[in-house]
XYZ file of C-alpha atoms in Angstrom:
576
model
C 57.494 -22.965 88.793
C 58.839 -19.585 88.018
C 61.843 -17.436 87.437
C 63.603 -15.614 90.600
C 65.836 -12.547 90.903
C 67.415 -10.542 93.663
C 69.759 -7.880 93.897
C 71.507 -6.160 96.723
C 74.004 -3.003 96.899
C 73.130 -2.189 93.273
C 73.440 1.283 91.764
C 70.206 2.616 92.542
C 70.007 4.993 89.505
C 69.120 1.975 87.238
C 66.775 -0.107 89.244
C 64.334 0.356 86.937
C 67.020 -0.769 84.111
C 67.125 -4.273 86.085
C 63.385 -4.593 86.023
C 63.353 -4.222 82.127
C 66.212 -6.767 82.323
C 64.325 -9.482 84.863
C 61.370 -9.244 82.601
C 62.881 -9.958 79.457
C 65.337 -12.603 80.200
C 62.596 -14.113 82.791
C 59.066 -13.900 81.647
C 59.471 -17.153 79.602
C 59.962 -18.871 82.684
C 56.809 -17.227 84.587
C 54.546 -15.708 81.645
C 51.696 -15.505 83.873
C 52.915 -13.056 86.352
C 55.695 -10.640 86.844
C 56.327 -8.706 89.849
C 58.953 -6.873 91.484
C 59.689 -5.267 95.066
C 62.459 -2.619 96.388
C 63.133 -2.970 100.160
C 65.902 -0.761 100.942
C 68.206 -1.191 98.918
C 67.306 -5.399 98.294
C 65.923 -5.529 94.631
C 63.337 -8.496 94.360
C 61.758 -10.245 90.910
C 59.327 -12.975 90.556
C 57.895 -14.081 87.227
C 55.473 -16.963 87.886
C 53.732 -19.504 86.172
C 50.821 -20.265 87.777
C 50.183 -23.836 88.910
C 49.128 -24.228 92.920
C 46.670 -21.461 94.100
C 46.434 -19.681 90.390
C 44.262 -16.617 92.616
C 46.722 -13.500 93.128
C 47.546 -14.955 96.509
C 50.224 -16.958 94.574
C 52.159 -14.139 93.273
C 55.472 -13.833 94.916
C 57.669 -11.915 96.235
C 55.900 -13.228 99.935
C 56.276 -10.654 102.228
C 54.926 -11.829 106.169
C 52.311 -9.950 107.852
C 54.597 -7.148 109.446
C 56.181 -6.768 106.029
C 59.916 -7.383 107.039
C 60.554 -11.157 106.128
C 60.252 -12.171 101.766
C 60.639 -15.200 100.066
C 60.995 -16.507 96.617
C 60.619 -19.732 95.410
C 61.272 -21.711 92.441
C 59.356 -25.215 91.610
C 56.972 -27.264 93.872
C 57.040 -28.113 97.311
C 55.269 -31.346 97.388
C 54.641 -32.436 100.861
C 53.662 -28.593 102.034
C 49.716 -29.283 102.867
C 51.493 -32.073 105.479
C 53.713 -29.402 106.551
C 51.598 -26.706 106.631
C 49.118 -28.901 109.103
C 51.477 -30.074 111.126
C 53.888 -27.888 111.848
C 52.123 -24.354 110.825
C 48.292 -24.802 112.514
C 48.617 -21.150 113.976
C 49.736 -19.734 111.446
C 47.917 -16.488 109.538
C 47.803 -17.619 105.734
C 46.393 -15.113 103.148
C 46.282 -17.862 100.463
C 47.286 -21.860 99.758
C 50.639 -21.639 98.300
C 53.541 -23.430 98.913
C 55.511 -20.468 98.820
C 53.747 -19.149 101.899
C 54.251 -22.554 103.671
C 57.958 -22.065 102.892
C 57.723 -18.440 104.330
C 56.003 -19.650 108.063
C 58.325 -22.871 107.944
C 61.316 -19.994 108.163
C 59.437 -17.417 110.748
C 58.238 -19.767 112.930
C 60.710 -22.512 113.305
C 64.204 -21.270 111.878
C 66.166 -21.929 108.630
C 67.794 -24.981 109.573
C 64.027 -26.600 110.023
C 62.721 -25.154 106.828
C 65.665 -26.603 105.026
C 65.447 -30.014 106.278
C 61.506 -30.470 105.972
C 60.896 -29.588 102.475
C 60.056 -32.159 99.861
C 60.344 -31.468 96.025
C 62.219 -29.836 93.432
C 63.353 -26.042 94.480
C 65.518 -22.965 94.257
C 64.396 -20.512 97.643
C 65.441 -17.279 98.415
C 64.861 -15.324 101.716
C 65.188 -12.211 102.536
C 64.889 -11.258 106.434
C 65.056 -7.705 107.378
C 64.949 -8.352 111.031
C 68.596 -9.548 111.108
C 69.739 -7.813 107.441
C 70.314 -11.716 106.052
C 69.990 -13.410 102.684
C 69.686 -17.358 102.504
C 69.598 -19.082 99.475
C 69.806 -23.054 98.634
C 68.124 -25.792 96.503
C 66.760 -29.322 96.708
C 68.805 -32.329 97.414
C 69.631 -33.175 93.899
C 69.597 -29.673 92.259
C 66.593 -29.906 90.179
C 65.615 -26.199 89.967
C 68.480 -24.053 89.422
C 70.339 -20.964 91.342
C 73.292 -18.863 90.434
C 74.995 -16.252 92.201
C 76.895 -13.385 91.269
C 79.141 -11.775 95.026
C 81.823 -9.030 93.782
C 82.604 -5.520 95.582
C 79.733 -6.181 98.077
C 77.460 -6.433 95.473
C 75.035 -9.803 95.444
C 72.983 -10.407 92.130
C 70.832 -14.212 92.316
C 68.874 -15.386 90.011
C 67.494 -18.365 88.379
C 69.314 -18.049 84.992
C 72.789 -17.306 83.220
C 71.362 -14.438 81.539
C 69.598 -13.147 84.275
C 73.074 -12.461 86.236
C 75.253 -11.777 83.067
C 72.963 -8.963 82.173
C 72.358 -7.538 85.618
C 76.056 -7.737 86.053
C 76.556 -5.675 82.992
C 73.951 -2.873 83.571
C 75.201 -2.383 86.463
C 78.787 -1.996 85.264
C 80.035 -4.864 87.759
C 83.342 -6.960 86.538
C 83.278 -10.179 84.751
C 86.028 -12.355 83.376
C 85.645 -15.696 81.570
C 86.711 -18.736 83.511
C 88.590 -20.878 80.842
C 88.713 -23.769 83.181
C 84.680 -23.782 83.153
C 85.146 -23.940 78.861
C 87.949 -26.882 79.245
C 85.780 -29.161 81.465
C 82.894 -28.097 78.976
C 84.698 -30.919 76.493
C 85.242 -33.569 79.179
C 81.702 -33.168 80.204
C 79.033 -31.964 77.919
C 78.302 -29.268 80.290
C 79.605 -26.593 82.686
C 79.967 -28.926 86.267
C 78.743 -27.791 89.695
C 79.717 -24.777 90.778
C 81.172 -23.273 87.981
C 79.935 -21.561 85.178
C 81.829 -19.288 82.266
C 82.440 -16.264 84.443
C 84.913 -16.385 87.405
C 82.456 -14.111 89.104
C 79.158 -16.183 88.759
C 78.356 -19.533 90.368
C 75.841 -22.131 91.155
C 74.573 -22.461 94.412
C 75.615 -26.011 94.945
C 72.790 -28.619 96.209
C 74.367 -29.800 99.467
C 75.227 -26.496 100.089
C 73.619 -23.241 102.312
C 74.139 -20.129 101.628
C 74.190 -16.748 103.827
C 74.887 -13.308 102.953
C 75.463 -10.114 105.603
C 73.822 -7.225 104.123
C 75.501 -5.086 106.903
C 78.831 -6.544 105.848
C 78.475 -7.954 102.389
C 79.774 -11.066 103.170
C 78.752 -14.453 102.077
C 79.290 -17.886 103.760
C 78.778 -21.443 102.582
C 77.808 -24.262 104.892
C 77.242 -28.197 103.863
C 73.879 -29.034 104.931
C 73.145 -32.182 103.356
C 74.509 -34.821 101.197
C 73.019 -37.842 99.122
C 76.279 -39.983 99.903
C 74.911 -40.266 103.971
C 71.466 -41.702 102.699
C 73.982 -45.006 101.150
C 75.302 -47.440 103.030
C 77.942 -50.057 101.949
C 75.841 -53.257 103.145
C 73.822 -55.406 100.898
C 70.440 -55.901 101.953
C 67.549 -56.956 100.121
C 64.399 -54.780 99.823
C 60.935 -55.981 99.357
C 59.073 -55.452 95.736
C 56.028 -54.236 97.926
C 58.158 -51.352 99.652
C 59.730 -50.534 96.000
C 55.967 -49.953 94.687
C 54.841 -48.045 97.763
C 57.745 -45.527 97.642
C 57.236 -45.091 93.471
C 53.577 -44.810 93.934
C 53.722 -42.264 96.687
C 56.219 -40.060 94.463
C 53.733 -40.508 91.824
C 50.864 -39.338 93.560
C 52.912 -36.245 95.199
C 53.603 -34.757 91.609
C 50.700 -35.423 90.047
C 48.986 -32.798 92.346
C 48.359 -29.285 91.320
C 45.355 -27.121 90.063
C 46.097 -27.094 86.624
C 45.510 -29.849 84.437
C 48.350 -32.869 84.409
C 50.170 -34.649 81.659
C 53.337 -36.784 80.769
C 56.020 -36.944 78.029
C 55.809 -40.338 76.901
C 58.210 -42.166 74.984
C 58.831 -45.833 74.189
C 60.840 -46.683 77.542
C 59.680 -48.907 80.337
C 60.072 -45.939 82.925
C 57.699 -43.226 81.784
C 55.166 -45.822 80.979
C 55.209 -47.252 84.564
C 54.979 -43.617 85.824
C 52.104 -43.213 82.998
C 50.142 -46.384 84.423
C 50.696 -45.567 88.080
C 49.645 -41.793 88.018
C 46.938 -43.409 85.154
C 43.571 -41.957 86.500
C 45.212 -38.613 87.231
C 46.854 -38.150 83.847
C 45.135 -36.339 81.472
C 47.546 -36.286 78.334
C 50.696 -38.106 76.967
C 52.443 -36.313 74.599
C 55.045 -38.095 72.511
C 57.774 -36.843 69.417
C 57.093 -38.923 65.804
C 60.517 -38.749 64.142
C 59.579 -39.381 60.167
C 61.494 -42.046 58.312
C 63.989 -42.810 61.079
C 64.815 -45.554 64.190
C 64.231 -43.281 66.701
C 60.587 -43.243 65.825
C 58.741 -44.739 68.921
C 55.526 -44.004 68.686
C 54.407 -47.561 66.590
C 55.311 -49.085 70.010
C 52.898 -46.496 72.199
C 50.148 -46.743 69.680
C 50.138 -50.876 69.868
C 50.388 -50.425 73.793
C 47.635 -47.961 73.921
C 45.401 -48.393 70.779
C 42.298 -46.827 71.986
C 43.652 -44.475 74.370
C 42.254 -41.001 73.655
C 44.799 -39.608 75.942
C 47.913 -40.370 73.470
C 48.792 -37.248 71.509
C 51.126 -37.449 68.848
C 53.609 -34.576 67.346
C 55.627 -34.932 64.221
C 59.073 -33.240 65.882
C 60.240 -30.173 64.129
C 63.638 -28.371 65.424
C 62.851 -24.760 64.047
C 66.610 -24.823 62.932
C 67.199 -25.361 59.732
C 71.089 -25.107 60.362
C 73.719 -26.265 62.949
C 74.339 -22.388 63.350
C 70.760 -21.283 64.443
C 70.923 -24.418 66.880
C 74.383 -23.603 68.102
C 72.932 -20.070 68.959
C 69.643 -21.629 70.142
C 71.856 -23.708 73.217
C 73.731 -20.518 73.903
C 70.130 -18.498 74.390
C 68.542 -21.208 76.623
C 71.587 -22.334 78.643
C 74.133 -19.322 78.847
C 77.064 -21.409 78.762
C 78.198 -24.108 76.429
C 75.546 -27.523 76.596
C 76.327 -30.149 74.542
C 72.607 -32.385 74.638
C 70.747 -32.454 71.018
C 67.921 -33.711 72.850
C 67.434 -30.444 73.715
C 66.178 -29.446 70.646
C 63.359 -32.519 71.106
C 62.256 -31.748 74.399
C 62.162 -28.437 73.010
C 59.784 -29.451 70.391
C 57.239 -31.616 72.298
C 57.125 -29.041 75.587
C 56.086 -26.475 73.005
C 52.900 -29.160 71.932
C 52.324 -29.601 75.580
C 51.623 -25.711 75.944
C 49.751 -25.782 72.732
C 47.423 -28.342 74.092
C 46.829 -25.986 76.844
C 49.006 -27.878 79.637
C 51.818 -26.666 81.971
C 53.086 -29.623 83.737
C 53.710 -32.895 82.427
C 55.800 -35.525 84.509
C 59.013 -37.204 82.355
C 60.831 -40.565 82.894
C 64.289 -38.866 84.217
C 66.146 -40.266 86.953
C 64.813 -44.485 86.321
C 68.030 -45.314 84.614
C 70.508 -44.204 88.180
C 68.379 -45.302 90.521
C 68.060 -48.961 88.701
C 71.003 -49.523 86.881
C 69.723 -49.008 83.364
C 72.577 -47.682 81.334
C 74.015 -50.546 79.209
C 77.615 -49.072 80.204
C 77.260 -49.493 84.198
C 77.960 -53.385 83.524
C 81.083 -52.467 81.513
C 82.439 -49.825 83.923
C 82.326 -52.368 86.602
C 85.103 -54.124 85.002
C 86.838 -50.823 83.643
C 87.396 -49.301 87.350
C 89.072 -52.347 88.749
C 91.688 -51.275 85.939
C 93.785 -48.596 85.191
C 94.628 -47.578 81.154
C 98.400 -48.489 80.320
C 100.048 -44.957 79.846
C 101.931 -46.159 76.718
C 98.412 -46.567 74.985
C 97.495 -43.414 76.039
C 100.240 -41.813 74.168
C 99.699 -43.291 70.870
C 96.367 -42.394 70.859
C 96.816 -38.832 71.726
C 99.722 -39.063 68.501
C 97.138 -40.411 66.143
C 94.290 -38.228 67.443
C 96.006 -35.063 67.125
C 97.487 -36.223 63.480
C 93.687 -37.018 61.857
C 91.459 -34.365 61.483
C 88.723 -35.934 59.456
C 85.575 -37.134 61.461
C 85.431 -40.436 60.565
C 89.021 -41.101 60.912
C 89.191 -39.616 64.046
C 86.525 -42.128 64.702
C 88.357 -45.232 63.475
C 91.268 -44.328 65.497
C 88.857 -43.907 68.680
C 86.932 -47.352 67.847
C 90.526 -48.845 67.580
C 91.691 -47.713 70.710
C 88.521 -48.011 72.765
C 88.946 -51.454 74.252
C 92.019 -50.561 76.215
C 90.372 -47.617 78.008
C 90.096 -47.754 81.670
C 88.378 -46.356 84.484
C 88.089 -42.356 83.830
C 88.621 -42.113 80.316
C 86.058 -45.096 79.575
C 83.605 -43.077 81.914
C 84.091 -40.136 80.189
C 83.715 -41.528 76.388
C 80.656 -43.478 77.882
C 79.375 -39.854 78.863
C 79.640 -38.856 75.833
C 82.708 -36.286 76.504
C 86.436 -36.254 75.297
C 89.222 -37.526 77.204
C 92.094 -35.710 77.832
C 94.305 -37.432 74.581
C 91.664 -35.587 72.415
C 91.700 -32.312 73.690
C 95.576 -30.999 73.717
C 94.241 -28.415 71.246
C 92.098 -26.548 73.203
C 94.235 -26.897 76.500
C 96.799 -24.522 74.944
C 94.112 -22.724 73.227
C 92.604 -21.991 76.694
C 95.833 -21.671 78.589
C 95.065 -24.638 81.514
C 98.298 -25.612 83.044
C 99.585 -29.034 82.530
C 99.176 -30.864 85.408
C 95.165 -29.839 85.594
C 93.378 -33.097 86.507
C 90.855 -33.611 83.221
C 88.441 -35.791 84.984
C 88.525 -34.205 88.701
C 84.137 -33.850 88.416
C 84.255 -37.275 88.204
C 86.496 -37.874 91.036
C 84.812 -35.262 93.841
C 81.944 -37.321 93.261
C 82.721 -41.163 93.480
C 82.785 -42.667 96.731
C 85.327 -45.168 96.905
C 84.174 -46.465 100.287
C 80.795 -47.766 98.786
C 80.498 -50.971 96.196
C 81.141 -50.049 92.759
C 77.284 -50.761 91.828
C 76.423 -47.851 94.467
C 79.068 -45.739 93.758
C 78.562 -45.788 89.863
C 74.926 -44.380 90.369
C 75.398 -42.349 92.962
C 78.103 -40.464 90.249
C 76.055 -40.036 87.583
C 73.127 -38.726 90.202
C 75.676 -36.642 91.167
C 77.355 -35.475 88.021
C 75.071 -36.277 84.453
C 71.445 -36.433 86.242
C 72.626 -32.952 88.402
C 74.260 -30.859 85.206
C 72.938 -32.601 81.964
C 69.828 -34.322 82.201
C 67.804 -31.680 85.069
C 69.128 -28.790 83.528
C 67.909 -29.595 79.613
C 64.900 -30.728 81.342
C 64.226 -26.932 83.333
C 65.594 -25.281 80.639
C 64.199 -26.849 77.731
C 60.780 -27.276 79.253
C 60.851 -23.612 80.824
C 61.558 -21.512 77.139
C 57.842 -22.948 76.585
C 56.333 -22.048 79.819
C 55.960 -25.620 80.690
C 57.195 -27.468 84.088
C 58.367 -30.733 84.202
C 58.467 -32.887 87.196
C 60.603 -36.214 87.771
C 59.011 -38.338 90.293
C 62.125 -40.764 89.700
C 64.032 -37.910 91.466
C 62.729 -38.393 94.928
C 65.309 -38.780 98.164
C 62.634 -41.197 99.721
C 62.926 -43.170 96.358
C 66.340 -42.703 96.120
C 66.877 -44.011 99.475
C 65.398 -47.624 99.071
C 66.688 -47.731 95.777
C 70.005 -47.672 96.845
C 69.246 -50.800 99.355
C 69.103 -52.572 96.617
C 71.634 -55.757 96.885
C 74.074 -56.134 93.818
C 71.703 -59.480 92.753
C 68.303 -57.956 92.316
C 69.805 -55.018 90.569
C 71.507 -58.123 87.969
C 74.515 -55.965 87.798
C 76.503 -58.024 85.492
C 73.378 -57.912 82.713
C 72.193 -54.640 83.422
C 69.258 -52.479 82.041
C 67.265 -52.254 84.321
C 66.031 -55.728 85.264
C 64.853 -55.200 88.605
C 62.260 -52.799 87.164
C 61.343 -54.958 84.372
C 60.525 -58.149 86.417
C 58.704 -56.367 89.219
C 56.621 -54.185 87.684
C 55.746 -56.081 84.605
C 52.070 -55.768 85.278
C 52.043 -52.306 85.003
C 54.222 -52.023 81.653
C 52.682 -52.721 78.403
C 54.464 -56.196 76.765
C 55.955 -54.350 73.462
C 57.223 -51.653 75.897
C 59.023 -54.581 77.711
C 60.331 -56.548 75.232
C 61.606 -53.381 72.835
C 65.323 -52.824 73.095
C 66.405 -49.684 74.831
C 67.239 -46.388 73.069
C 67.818 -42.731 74.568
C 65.604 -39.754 73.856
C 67.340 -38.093 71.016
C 66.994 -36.757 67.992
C 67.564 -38.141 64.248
C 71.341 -38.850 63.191
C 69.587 -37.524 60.022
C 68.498 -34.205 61.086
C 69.098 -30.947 60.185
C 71.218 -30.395 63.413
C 72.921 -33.311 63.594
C 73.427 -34.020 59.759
C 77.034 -33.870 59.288
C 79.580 -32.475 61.848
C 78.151 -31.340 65.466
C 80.273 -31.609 68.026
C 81.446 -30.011 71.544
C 84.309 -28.592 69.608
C 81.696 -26.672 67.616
C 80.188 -25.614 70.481
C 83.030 -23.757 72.168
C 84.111 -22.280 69.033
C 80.772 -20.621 68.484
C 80.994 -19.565 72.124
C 84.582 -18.096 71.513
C 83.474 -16.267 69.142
C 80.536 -14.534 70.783
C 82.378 -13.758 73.486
C-alpha cells in the first residue's frame, strides 16, 4: 500500500517544487518510505508503507536490470508468489515484492498478460523507455484509486485529488471546475466514475486501460475488462461447499503479509465470519464503543467473544468538535465533495489500529452486494417494475422547494415516499436527492434542463440480467466502487493503515452471482443465504441481532443538528 505520482512534460525548473509537493500531500499514505526518480523528462514518486518484503528491496519506483522499464504500484497483489513461480522462473529478482512480480509480468510477457493475471486490489503505473509509453489501470472493481490529469501534452497521475490539483497548480497548468461533477455530488453522495471537480482531472476508470505517447503526448483508452461478462442471466444453484471454498481462499490470500494482521470488527454477521475464518491468522479486532447511544455494538462482540484477548475496544472520538472542522476534514481527505459520516468512524478506529502498532486490518465491505443484504434490494424489486406518476412528481418538487425547515422538508418527503419509483426510490435509498429536491442548485450550477439526474445509475444497470443480478451488480458498480472503497482507502490511508476486503474478490464475486433468486430469499432479504450456511462459524447473538450500518451517533457532534450534502457543496463553493 502506498501513494504514487508521475509526471511527464513538466516545467523542469520546478521539479524539485513537485517533490516537496508529492511528499506532503503523500507521505500519509506511505510514511515509511519516500522516493523519487527523474528519467528524462518522466518525474516518478513513491511513498510506501511497508507491508510485503519491509527490506529496501521494496522501495519503489522498480526500475529492471538495464534501467529502462519502472513501475509503481499501489495495494497488494495477492496471488503474485503463484505468478511469480509459474510464469516468472527465469527471471532475475533483487527482492520478494509484488511490485517486482508486476514489473517481470510486463517485460517478459506483455501488458495485456500482466493485466489479465493479477489478483488483488491495485492502482499500477509503467513507465517503458524502450517504446517512450505510459500504461496505467486498476483492479476489476476499483479498490485502489488513480487519477489523471492530460492538458497541453502535459500528463500528471497520481493516487490522490490533491496530489494532481497541486502539481497542476505549481506547474501553472489550467483547471476549471466541472459543475456537472458538483450536481451529481447531490444525487449521489459522491463524485461518480470518471469525473471529479476539475474538467481537466479524471479517474482512471476500472474496466478501462490506459496508454500515453510520450513522443506524441497522446493518450488512449481501451475497455479491457468488465464485471457484467462474469454474470449470466440463468439461474443455477451453487453448492454451500463451493461458497465456503471460494470465501476461505479470499480469506487466506489477504491475510498474508509480513507485518502483523488484524480486523475491524463490528456487530455484523460478515466481518465476524471473515474474523472466524482467517481466526488463527488474526491477531487483533479492533472495534468503535459509541457511549450512551444504539449504535453501540460492542455488548454483542464482548458476549460472542468473552475471553478473547484479541478483542480491543476504542471509545470513538471524531476530533471535530463542529460540523465546520468536519466539513473541512472530508474536503482534506477526499478532494472533492463526500457525503459518508462514517468516515469520521473509520477514521477514528484506523487511527487505534496504528496505535496498537498494526497496518493492515481486513473489514466486512462488499458482503451486503454480493448476498443481497440491504433491506432495500427487496423493495426495489417491486419499485423497478414501476415507473413514478409524473403528476406526483410535480407536487412534490412544489412542496419541497416551498419548506425550508428540516423536519418539514422531511414530512413532506415521508409523505411522498410511497409513490416513488424505480430511480428516484434508488436514489433516496442511496441516501442522495432526487431531482424534485435539487432545482436550487441546478440553476445555481448552471446544468441545462434536460440533464438526465440519475444517468450513473443508468450506465450501470444491465437490463438484460434478472433484477436480483442486476440490482447488485449496480451498487458493485456504483456505491461499493465510489462510496464505500473510497472512505475505506481514504479513511484508512490518513492513518497509515491498509485495509483489505476479502468480500471484494472477482473469484468470489463470480459464484456469488450464480446464485439462483431462491437461495438468495430475494423477497425477505438480508442476507439469508449467508446466515443459514455459515451459521457455524457466526456467533448466535451476532445472528440473531438486527442489522444496522457502520455509522456514527445521530447524537454526535457532527451529525447533531443539520448535516447534509447541501452543506457540503456550499462549504466547497466557498473554498473554491
Amino acid at each position: 500500500m502506498c501513494g504514487i505520482g508521475l509526471g511527464f512534460n513538466l516545467d523542469r525548473s520546478r521539479f524539485e517544487s513537485f517533490e516537496i509537493i508529492f511528499t506532503k500531500t503523500m507521505s500519509h499514505r506511505g510514511p515509511d518510505a519516500v522516493r523519487t526518480l527523474r528519467r528524462n523528462n518522466v518525474w516518478l514518486g513513491h511513498a510506501r508503507l511497508s507491508i510485503v518484503d519491509l527490506s529496501e528491496n521494496g522501495n519503489q519506483p522498480y526500475v529492471n536490470a538495464t534501467g529502462n522499464i519502472h513501475a509503481l504500484v499501489n495495494g497488494e497483489i495477492y496471488n503474485y508468489r503463484e505468478l511469480r513461480e509459474q510464469y516468472c522462473a527465469d527471471y532475475d529478482f533483487v527482492g520478494d515484492s509484488d511490485t517486482e512480480v508486476v514489473l517481470a509480468l510486463y517485460e517478459l510477457h506483455g501488458i495485456d498478460k500482466c493485466m489479465n493475471l493479477l489478483d488483488g486490489m491495485y492502482a499500477v503505473i509503467i513507465y517503458d523507455e524502450n517504446i517512450n509509453e505510459v500504461f496505467m489501470f486498476r483492479d476489476i472493481f476499483g479498490m485502489k484509486p488513480l487519477y489523471y490529469y492530460c492538458e497541453g501534452g502535459c500528463l500528471i497521475v497520481g493516487s490522490e485529488m490533491k496530489y494532481l490539483v497541486e502539481m497542476a497548480r505549481a506547474n501553472q497548468s489550467p483547471l476549471s471546475t466541472d459543475n456537472s461533477a458538483l450536481y451529481d455530488f447531490l444525487t449521489y453522495g459522491y463524485v461518480p466514475t470518471p469525473k471529479t471537480n476539475y474538467k481537466e482531472i479524471r479517474k482512471v476508470h476500472p474496466y478501462e486501460f490506459i496508454s500515453f505517447s510520450v513522443f506524441e503526448g497522446l493518450l488512449q483508452k481501451t475497455k479491457y475488462q468488465d464485471l457484467a461478462d462474469y454474470v449470466s442471466s440463468e439461474e443455477t444453484f451453487v453448492e454451500i461447499s463451493e461458497v465456503l471454498e471460494c470465501l476461505r481462499h479470499s480469506v487466506s490470500s489477504h491475510v498474508n503479509a509480513d507485518v502483523p494482521v488484524g480486523i475491524l470488527l463490528s456487530g455484523g454477521i460478515d466481518s465476524n465470519l471473515l474474523f472466524n475464518l482467517g481466526n488463527n491468522r488474526i491477531e487483533k479486532a479492533f472495534t468503535l464503543k459509541f457511549e450512551n447511544s444504539d449504535r453501540d455494538e460492542t455488548p454483542y462482540i464482548l458476549s460472542a467473544y468473552p475471553d478473547d484477548e484479541r478483542i480491543c475496544i476504542k471509545n470513538y472520538m471524531s476530533g471535530f468538535e463542529n460540523r465546520k472542522k468536519a466539513l473541512k476534514s472530508l474536503q482534506d481527505s477526499y478532494g472533492e465533495p463526500f457525503f459518508d459520516t462514517s468516515h469520521f468512524a473509520l477514521k477514528s478506529i484506523c487511527s487505534e489500529v496504528r496505535n496498537n502498532g498494526f497496518k493492515v486490518v481486513l473489514a466486512g465491505d462488499g458482503g451486503d452486494e454480493l448476498f443481497w443484504g440491504y433491506n432495500h434490494y427487496s423493495t426495489a424489486l417491486e419499485s423497478f417494475e414501476n415507473k413514478t406518476n409524473p403528476l406526483i412528481l410535480k407536487m412534490y418538487a412544489t412542496l419541497w422547494r416551498l419548506s425550508s425547515l428540516k423536519y418539514f422538508r422531511l414530512l413532506v418527503r415521508r409523505t411522498f415516499e410511497r409513490y416513488f419509483k424505480e430511480w428516484e426510490n434508488w436514489t433516496r435509498a442511496k441516501g442522495g436527492m432526487i431531482k424534485e429536491e435539487k432545482s436550487y442548485y441546478k440553476n445555481l450550477l448552471g446544468i441545462p434542463a434536460d440533464y438526465d439526474d440519475y444517468w450513473y445509475f443508468k450506465d450501470n444497470y444491465v437490463d438484460a440480467l434478472p433484477p436480483e443480478k442486476s440490482l447488485r451488480l449496480l451498487d458493485i458498480q456504483t456505491y461499493l466502487r465510489d462510496d464505500l472503497l473510497v472512505k475505506s482507502d481514504r479513511a484508512s490511508m490518513s492513518e497509515g493503515v491498509e485495509i483489505r476486503v476479502p468480500f471484494v474478490n472477482k473469484e468470489l464475486f463470480k459464484v456469488a452471482f450464480r446464485l439462483s433468486s431462491k437461495q438468495l430469499d430475494v423477497k425477505t432479504g438480508n442476507k439469508t443465504f449467508i446466515r443459514d450456511s455459515f451459521k457455524d462459524f457466526i456467533p448466535k447473538g451476532i445472528l440473531l441481532k438486527t442489522k444496522s450500518g457502520f455509522s456514527i451517533p445521530n447524537n454526535s457532534a457532527i451529525t447533531n443538528g443539520i448535516f447534509r450534502q447541501e452543506d457540503i457543496l456550499m462549504e466547497y463553493l466557498k473554498q473554491e
